PDB file of C-alpha atoms and ligand atoms in Angstrom:
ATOM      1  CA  UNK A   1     139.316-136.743 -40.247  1.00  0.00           C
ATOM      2  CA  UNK A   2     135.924-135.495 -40.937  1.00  0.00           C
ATOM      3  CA  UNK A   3     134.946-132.517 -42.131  1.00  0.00           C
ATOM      4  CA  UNK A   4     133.311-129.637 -40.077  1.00  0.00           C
ATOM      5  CA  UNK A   5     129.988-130.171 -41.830  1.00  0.00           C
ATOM      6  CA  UNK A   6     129.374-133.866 -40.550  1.00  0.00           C
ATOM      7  CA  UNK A   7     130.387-133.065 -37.061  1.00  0.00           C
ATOM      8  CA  UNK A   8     127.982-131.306 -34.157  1.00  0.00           C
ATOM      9  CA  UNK A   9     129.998-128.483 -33.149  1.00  0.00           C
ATOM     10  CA  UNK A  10     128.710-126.635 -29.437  1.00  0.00           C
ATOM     11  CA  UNK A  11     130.201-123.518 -28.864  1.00  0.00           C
ATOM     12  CA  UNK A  12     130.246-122.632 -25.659  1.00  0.00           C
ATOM     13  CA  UNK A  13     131.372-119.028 -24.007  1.00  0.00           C
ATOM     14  CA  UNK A  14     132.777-119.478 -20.406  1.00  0.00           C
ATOM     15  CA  UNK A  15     132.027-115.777 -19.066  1.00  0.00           C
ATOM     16  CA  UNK A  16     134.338-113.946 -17.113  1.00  0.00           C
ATOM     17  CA  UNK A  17     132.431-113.637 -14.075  1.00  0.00           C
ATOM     18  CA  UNK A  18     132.134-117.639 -13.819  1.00  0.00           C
ATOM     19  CA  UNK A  19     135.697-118.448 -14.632  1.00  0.00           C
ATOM     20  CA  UNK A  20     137.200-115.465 -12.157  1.00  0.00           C
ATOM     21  CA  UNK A  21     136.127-113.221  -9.404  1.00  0.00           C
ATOM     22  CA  UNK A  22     135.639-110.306 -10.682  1.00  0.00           C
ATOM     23  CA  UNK A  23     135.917-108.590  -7.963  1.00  0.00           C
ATOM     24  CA  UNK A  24     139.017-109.692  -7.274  1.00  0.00           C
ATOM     25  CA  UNK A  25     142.338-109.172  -9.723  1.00  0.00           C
ATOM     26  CA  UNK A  26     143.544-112.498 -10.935  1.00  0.00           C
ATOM     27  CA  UNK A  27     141.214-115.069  -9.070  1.00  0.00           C
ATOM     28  CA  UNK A  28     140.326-117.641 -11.224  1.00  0.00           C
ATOM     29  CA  UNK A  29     137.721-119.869 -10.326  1.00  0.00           C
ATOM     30  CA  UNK A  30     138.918-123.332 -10.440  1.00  0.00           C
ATOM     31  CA  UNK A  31     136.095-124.770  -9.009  1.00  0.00           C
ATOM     32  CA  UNK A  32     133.555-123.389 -10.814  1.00  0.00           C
ATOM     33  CA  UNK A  33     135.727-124.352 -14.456  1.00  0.00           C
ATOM     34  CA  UNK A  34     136.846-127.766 -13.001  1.00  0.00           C
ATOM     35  CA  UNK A  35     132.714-128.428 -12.869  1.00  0.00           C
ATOM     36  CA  UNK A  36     131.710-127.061 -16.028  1.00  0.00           C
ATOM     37  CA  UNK A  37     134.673-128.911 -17.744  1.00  0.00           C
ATOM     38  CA  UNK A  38     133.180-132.537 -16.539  1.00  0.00           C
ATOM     39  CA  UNK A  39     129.808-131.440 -17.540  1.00  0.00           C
ATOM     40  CA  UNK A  40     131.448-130.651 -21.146  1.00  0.00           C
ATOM     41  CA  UNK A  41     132.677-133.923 -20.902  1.00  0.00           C
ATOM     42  CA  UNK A  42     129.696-135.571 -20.240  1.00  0.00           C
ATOM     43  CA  UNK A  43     128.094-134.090 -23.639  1.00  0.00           C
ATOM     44  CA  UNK A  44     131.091-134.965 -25.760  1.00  0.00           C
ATOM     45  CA  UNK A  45     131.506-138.676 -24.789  1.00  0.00           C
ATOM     46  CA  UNK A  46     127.497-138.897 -25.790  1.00  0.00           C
ATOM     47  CA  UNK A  47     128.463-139.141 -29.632  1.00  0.00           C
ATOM     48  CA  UNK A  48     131.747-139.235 -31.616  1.00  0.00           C
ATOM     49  CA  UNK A  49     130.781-136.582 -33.986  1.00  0.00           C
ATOM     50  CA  UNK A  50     130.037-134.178 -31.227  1.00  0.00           C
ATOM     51  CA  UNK A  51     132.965-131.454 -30.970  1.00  0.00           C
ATOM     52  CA  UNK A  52     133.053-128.347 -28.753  1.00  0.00           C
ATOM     53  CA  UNK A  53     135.086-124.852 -29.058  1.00  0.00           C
ATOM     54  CA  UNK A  54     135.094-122.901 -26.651  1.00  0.00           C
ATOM     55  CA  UNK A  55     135.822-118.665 -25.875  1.00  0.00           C
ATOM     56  CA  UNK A  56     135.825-117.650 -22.115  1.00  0.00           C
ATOM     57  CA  UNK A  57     136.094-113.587 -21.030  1.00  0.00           C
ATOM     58  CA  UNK A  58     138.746-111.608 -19.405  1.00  0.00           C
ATOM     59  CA  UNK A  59     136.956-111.488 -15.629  1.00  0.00           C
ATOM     60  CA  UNK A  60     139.377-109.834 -13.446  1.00  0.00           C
ATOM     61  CA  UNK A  61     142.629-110.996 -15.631  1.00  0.00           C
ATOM     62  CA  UNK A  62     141.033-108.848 -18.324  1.00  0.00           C
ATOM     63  CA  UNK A  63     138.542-105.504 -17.293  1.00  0.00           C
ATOM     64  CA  UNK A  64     140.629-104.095 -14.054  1.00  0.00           C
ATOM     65  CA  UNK A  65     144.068-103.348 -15.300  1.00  0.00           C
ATOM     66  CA  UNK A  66     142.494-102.469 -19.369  1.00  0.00           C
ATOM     67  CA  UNK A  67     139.993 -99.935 -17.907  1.00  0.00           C
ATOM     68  CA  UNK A  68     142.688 -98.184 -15.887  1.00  0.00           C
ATOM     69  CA  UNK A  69     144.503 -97.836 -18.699  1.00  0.00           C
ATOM     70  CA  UNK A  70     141.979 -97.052 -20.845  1.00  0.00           C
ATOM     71  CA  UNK A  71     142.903 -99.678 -23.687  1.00  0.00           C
ATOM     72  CA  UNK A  72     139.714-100.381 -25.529  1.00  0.00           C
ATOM     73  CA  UNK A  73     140.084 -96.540 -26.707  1.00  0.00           C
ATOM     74  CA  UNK A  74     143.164 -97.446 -28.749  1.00  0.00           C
ATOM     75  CA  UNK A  75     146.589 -95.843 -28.448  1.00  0.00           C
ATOM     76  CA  UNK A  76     146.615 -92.639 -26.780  1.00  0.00           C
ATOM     77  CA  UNK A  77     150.004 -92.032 -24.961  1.00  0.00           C
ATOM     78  CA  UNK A  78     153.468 -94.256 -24.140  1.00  0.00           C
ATOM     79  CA  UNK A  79     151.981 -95.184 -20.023  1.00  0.00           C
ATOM     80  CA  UNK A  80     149.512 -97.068 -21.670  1.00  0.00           C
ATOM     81  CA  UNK A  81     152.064 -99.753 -22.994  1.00  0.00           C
ATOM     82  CA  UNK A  82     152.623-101.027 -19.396  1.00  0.00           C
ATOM     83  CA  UNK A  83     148.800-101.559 -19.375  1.00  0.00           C
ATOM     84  CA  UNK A  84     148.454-103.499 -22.499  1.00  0.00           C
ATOM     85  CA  UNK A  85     151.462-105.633 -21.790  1.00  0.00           C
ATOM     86  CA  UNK A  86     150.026-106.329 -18.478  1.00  0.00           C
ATOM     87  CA  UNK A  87     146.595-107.253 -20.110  1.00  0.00           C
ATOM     88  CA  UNK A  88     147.676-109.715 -22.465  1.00  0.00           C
ATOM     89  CA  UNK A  89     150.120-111.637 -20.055  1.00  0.00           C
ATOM     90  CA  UNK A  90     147.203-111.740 -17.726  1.00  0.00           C
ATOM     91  CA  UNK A  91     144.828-113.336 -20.390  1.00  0.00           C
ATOM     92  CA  UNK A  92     147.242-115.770 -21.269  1.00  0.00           C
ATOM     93  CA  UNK A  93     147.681-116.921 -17.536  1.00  0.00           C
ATOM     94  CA  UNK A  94     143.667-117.382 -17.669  1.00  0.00           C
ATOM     95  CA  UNK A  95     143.857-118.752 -20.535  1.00  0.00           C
ATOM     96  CA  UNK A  96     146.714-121.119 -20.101  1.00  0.00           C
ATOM     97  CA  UNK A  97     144.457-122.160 -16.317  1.00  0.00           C
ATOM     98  CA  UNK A  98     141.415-122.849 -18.285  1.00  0.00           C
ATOM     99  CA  UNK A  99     142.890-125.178 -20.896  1.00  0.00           C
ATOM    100  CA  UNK A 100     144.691-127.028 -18.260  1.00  0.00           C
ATOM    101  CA  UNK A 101     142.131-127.583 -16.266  1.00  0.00           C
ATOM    102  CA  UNK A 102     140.488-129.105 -19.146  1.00  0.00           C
ATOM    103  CA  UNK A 103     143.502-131.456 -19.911  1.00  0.00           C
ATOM    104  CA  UNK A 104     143.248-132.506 -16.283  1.00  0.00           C
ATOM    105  CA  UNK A 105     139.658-133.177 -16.797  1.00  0.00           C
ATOM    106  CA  UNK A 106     141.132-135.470 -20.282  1.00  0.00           C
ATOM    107  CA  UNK A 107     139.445-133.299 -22.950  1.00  0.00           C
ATOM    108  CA  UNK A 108     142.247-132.435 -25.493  1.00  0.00           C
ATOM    109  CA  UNK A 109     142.346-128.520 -25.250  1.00  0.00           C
ATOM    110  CA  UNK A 110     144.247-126.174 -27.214  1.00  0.00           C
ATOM    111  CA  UNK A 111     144.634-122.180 -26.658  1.00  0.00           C
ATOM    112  CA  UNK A 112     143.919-120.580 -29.739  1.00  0.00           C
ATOM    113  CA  UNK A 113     144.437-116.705 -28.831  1.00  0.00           C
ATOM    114  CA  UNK A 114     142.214-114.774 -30.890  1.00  0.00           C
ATOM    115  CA  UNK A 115     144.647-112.757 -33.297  1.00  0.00           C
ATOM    116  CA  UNK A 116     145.501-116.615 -34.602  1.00  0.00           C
ATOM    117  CA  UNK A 117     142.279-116.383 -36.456  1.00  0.00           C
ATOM    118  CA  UNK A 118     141.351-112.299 -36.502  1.00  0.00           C
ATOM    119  CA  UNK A 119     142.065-109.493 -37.865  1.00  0.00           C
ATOM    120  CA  UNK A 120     140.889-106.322 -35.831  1.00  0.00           C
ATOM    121  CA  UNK A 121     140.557-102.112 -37.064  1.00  0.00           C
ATOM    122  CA  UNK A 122     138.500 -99.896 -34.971  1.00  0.00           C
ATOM    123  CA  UNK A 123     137.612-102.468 -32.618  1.00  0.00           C
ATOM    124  CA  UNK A 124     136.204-104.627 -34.943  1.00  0.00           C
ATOM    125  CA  UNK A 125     136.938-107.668 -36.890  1.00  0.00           C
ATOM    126  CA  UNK A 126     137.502-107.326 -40.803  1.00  0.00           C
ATOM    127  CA  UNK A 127     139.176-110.393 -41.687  1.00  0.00           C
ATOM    128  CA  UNK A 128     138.660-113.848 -40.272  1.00  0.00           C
ATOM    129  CA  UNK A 129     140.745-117.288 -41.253  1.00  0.00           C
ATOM    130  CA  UNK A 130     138.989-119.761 -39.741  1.00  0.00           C
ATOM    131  CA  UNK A 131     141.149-122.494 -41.730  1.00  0.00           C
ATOM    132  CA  UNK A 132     143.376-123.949 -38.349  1.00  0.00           C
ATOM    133  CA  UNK A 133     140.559-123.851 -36.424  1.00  0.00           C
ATOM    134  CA  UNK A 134     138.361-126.265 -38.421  1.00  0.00           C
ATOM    135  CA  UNK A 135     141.407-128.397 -38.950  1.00  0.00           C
ATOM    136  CA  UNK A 136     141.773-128.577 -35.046  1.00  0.00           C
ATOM    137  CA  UNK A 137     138.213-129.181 -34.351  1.00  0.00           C
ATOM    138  CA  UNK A 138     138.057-132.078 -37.286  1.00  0.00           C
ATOM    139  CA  UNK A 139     140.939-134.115 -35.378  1.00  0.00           C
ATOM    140  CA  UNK A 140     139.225-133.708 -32.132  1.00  0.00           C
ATOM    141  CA  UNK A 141     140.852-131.067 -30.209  1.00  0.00           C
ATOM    142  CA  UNK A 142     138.713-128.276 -28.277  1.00  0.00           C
ATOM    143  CA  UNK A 143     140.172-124.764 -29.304  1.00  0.00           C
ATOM    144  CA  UNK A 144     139.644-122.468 -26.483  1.00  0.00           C
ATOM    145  CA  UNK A 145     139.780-118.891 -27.561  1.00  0.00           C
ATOM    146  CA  UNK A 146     139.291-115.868 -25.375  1.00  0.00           C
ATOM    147  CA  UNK A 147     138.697-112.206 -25.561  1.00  0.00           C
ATOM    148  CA  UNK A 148     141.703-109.938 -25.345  1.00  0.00           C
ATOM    149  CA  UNK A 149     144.117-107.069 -25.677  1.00  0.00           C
ATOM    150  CA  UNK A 150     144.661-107.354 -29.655  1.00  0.00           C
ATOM    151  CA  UNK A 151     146.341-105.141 -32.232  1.00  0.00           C
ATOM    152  CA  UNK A 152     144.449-103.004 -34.037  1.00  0.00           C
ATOM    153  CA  UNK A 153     145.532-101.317 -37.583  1.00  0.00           C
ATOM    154  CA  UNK A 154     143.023 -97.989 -36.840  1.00  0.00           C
ATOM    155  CA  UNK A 155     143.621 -97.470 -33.641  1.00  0.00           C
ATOM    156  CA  UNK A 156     147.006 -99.892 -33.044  1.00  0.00           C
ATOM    157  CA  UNK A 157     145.655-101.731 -30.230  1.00  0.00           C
ATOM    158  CA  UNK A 158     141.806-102.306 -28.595  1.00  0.00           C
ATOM    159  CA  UNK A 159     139.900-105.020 -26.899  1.00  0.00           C
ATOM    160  CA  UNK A 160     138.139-107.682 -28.635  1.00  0.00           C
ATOM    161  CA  UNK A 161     135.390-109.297 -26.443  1.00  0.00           C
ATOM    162  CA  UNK A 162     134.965-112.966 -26.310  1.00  0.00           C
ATOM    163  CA  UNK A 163     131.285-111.864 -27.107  1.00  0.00           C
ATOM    164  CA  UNK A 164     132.451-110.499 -30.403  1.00  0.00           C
ATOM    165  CA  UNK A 165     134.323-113.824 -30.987  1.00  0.00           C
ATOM    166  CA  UNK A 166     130.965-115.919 -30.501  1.00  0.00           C
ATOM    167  CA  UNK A 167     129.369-113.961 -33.339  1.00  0.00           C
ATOM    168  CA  UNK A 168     131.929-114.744 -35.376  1.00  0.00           C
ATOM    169  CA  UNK A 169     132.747-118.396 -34.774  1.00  0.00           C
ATOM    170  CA  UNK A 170     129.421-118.901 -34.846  1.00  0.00           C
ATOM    171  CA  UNK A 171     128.983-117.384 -38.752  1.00  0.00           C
ATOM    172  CA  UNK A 172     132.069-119.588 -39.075  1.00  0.00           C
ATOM    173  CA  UNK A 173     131.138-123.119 -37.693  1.00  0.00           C
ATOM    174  CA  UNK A 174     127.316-123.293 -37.766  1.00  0.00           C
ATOM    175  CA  UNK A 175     127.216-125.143 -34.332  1.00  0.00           C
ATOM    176  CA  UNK A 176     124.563-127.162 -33.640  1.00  0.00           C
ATOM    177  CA  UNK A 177     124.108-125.602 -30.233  1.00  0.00           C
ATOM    178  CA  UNK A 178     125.536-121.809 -28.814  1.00  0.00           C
ATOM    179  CA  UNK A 179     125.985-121.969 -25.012  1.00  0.00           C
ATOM    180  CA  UNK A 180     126.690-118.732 -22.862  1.00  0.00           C
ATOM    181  CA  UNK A 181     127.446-119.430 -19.440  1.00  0.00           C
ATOM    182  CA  UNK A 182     127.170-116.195 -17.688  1.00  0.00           C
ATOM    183  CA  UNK A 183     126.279-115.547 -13.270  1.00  0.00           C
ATOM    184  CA  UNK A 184     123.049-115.396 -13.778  1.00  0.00           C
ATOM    185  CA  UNK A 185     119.803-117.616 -15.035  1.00  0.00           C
ATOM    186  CA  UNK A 186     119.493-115.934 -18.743  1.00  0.00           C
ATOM    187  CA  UNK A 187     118.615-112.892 -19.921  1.00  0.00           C
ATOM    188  CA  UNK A 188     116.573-110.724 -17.505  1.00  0.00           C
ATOM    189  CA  UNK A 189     113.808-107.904 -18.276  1.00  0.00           C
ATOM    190  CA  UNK A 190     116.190-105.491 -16.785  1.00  0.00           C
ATOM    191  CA  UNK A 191     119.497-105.699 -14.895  1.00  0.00           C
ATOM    192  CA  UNK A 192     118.860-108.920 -12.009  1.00  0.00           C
ATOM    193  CA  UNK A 193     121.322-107.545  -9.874  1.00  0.00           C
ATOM    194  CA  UNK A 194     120.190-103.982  -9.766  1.00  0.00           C
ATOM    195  CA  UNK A 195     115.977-104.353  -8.150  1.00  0.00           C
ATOM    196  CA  UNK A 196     113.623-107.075  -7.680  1.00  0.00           C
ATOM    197  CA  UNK A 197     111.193-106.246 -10.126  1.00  0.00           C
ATOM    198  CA  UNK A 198     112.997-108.195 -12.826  1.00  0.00           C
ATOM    199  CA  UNK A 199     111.846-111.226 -14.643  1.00  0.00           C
ATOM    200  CA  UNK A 200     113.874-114.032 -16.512  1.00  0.00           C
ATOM    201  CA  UNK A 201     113.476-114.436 -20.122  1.00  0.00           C
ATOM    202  CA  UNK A 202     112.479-117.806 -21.373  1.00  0.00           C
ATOM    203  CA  UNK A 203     112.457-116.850 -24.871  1.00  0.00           C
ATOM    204  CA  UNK A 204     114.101-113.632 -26.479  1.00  0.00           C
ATOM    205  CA  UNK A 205     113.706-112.636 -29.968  1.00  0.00           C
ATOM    206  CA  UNK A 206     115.154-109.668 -31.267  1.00  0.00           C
ATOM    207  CA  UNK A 207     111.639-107.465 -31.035  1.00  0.00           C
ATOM    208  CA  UNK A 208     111.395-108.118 -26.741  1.00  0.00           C
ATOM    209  CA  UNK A 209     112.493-105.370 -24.963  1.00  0.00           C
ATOM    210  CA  UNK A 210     115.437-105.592 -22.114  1.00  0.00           C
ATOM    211  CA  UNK A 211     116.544-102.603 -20.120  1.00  0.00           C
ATOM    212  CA  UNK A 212     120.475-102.935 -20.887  1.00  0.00           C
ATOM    213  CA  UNK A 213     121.765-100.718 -18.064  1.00  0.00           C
ATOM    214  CA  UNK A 214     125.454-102.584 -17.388  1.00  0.00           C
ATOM    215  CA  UNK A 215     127.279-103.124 -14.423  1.00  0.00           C
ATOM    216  CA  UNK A 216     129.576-101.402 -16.145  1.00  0.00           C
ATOM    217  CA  UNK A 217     132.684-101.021 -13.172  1.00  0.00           C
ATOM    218  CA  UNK A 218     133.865-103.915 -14.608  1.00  0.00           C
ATOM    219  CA  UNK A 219     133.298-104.464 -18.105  1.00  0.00           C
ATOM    220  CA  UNK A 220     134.794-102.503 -20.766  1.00  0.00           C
ATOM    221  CA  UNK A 221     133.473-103.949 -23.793  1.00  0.00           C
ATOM    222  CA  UNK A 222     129.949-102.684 -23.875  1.00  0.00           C
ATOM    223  CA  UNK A 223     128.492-104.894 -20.855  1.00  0.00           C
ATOM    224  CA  UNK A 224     124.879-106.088 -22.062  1.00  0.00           C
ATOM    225  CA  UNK A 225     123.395-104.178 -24.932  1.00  0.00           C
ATOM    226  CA  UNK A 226     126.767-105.519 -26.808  1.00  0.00           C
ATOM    227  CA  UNK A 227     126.307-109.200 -25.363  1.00  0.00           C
ATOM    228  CA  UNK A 228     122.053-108.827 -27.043  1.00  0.00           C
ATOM    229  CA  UNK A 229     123.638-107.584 -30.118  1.00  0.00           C
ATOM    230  CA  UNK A 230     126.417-110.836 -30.258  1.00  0.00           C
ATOM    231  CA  UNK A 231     123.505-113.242 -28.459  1.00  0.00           C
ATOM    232  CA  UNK A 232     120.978-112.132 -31.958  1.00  0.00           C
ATOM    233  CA  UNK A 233     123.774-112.786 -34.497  1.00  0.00           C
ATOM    234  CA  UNK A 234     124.679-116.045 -32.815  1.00  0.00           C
ATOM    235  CA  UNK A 235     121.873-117.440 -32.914  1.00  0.00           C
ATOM    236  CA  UNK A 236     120.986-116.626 -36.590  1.00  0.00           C
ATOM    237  CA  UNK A 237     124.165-119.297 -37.390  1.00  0.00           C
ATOM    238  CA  UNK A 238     123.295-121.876 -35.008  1.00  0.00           C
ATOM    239  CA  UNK A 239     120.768-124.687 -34.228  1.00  0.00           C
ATOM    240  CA  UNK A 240     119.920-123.534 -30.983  1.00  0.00           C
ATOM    241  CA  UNK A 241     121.823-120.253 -28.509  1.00  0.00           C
ATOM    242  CA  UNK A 242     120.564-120.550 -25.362  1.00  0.00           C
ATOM    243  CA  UNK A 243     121.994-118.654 -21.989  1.00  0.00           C
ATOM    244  CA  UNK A 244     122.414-120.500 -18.859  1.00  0.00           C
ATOM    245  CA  UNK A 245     123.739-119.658 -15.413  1.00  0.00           C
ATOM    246  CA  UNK A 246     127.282-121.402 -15.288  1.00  0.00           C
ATOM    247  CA  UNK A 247     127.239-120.837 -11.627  1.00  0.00           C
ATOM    248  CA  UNK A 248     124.671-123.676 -11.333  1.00  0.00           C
ATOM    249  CA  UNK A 249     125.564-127.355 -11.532  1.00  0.00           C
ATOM    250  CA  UNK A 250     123.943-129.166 -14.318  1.00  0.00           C
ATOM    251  CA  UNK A 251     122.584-126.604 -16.584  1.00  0.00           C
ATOM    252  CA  UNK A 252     125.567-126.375 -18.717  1.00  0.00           C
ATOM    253  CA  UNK A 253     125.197-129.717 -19.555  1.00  0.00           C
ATOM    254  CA  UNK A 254     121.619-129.636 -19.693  1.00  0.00           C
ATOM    255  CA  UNK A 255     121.947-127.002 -22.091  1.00  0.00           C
ATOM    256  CA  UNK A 256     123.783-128.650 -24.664  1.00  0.00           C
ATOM    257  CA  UNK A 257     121.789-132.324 -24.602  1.00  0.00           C
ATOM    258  CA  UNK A 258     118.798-129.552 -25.613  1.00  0.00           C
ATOM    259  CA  UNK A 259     117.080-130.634 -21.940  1.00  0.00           C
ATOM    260  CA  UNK A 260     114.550-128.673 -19.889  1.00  0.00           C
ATOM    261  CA  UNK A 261     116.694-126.343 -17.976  1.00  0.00           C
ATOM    262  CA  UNK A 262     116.360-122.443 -16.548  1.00  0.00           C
ATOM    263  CA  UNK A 263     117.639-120.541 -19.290  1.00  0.00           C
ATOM    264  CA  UNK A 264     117.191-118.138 -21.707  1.00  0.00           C
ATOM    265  CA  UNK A 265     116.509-119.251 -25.378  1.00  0.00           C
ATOM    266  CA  UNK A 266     117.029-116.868 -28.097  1.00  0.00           C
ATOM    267  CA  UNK A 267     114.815-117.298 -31.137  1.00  0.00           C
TER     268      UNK A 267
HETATM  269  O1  IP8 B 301     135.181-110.527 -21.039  1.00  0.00           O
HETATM  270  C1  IP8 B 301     137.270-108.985 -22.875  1.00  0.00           C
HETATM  271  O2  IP8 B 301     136.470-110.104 -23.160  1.00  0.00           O
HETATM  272  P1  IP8 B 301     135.012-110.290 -22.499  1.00  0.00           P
HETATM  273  C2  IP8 B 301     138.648-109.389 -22.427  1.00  0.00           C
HETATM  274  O3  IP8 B 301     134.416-111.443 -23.224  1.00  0.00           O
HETATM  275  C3  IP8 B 301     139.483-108.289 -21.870  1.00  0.00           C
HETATM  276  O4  IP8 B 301     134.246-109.006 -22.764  1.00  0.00           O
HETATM  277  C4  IP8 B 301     140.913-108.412 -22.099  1.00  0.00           C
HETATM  278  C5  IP8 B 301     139.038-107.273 -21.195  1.00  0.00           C
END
């Protein structure tokens, strides 16, 4: 078994709004996963020390049913239980879809739900063990983590965003390459799907500036300005973070061989 250090780990987020319709409670998006599976494939059967984990988003199995109950706000009253039960069967439905999809597409997938490695208070994480993870990813499995409903000793329960998980996988593994596969090309000069006066972002360092008004019906974990915040810290652990549009056939792949491919790279 090697060790984590000889290996080249990609870490790859599978955003909510490629894996589902969001629009639309509980679609997930076979298609679009089946596709970005082979291209995953294609990257790991290039070189026997290349590993992958992966973290996908809630999508509609996640943001409809925990912002009507309101349960990134922590406990407030007994109808909320309903809500957070709901929310974490639902993630685990995703979640179980996504990692067979991958087993049908033969990589060797394993759900690793998020409170298996975190500790959360006041929505954030104060203690990590990273320990099974490493040992999965040294034998040759793919973790696949996801953001979810999660206990929380402030507030007794919130939602920890798969974002949030990037940041702190990637302090953990040092990938060689940090992948977010969101709907769109990469990181825009202000929302894409809000006006036409918007540019894509080739390269984004923490001093450009990004109008970070969220589409935020849907998400309740701090849309975009949270997503720049986890994108900055990402990238200061790994080789290369780049965002691609996981919509699109090829650039997922393209991403992580380091190709030319529409994106946005964050330096
Ligand atoms: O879609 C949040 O994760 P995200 C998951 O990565 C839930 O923000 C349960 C809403």
């Amino acid at each position: 078994m090697k060790s984590t250090a000889d290996l080249r780990i990609a870490l790859v987020k599978l955003g909510g709004s490629v894996v589902t319709d969001k629009t639309s409670l509980r679609s997930f998006s076979r298609t679009h996963t089946a596709r970005l599976v082979s291209e995953l494939r294609r990257f790991l059967e290039g070189d026997d020390r290349r590993r992958a984990v992966i973290v996908h988003g809630g999508g509609s199995f996640g943001h409809i049913v925990a912002r009507r109950y309101r349960i990134a706000e922590g406990f407030r009253d007994q109808r909320q239980l309903r809500g957070f039960s709901v929310v974490r069967r639902d993630m685990r439905m995703l979640n179980a879809m996504i990692v067979e999809t991958m087993m049908s597409g033969k990589l060797p997938a394993i759900s690793m739900p998020p409170e298996s490695i975190f500790r959360i208070d006041m929505g954030r994480i104060v203690h990590t063990d990273a320990e099974p993870l490493r040992y999965a990813v040294s034998a040759g499995l793919i973790p696949v983590s996801f953001g979810d409903a999660v206990m929380d000793a402030g507030r007794t329960f919130s939602i920890l965003s798969g974002d949030t998980i990037m940041e702190f996988l990637s302090r953990e593994l040092k990938p060689e390459v940090t992948v977010f596969c969101t709907d769109v090309d990469g990181v825009f000069t202000s929302n894409p799907k809000h006006g036409s006066n918007v540019e894509l972002i080739d390269e984004l360092s923490s001093s450009e500036s990004v109008s970070t008004d969220n589409d935020s019906r849907f998400d309740v974990t701090g849309g975009m300005s949270r997503k720049l915040e986890a994108l900055f810290v990402s990238s200061s652990f790994s080789g290369r973070t780049v965002v691609v549009n996981g919509l699109r056939p090829g650039r997922l792949r393209d991403a992580l061989l380091g190709k030319k491919v529409i994106c946005t790279r964050i330096v």
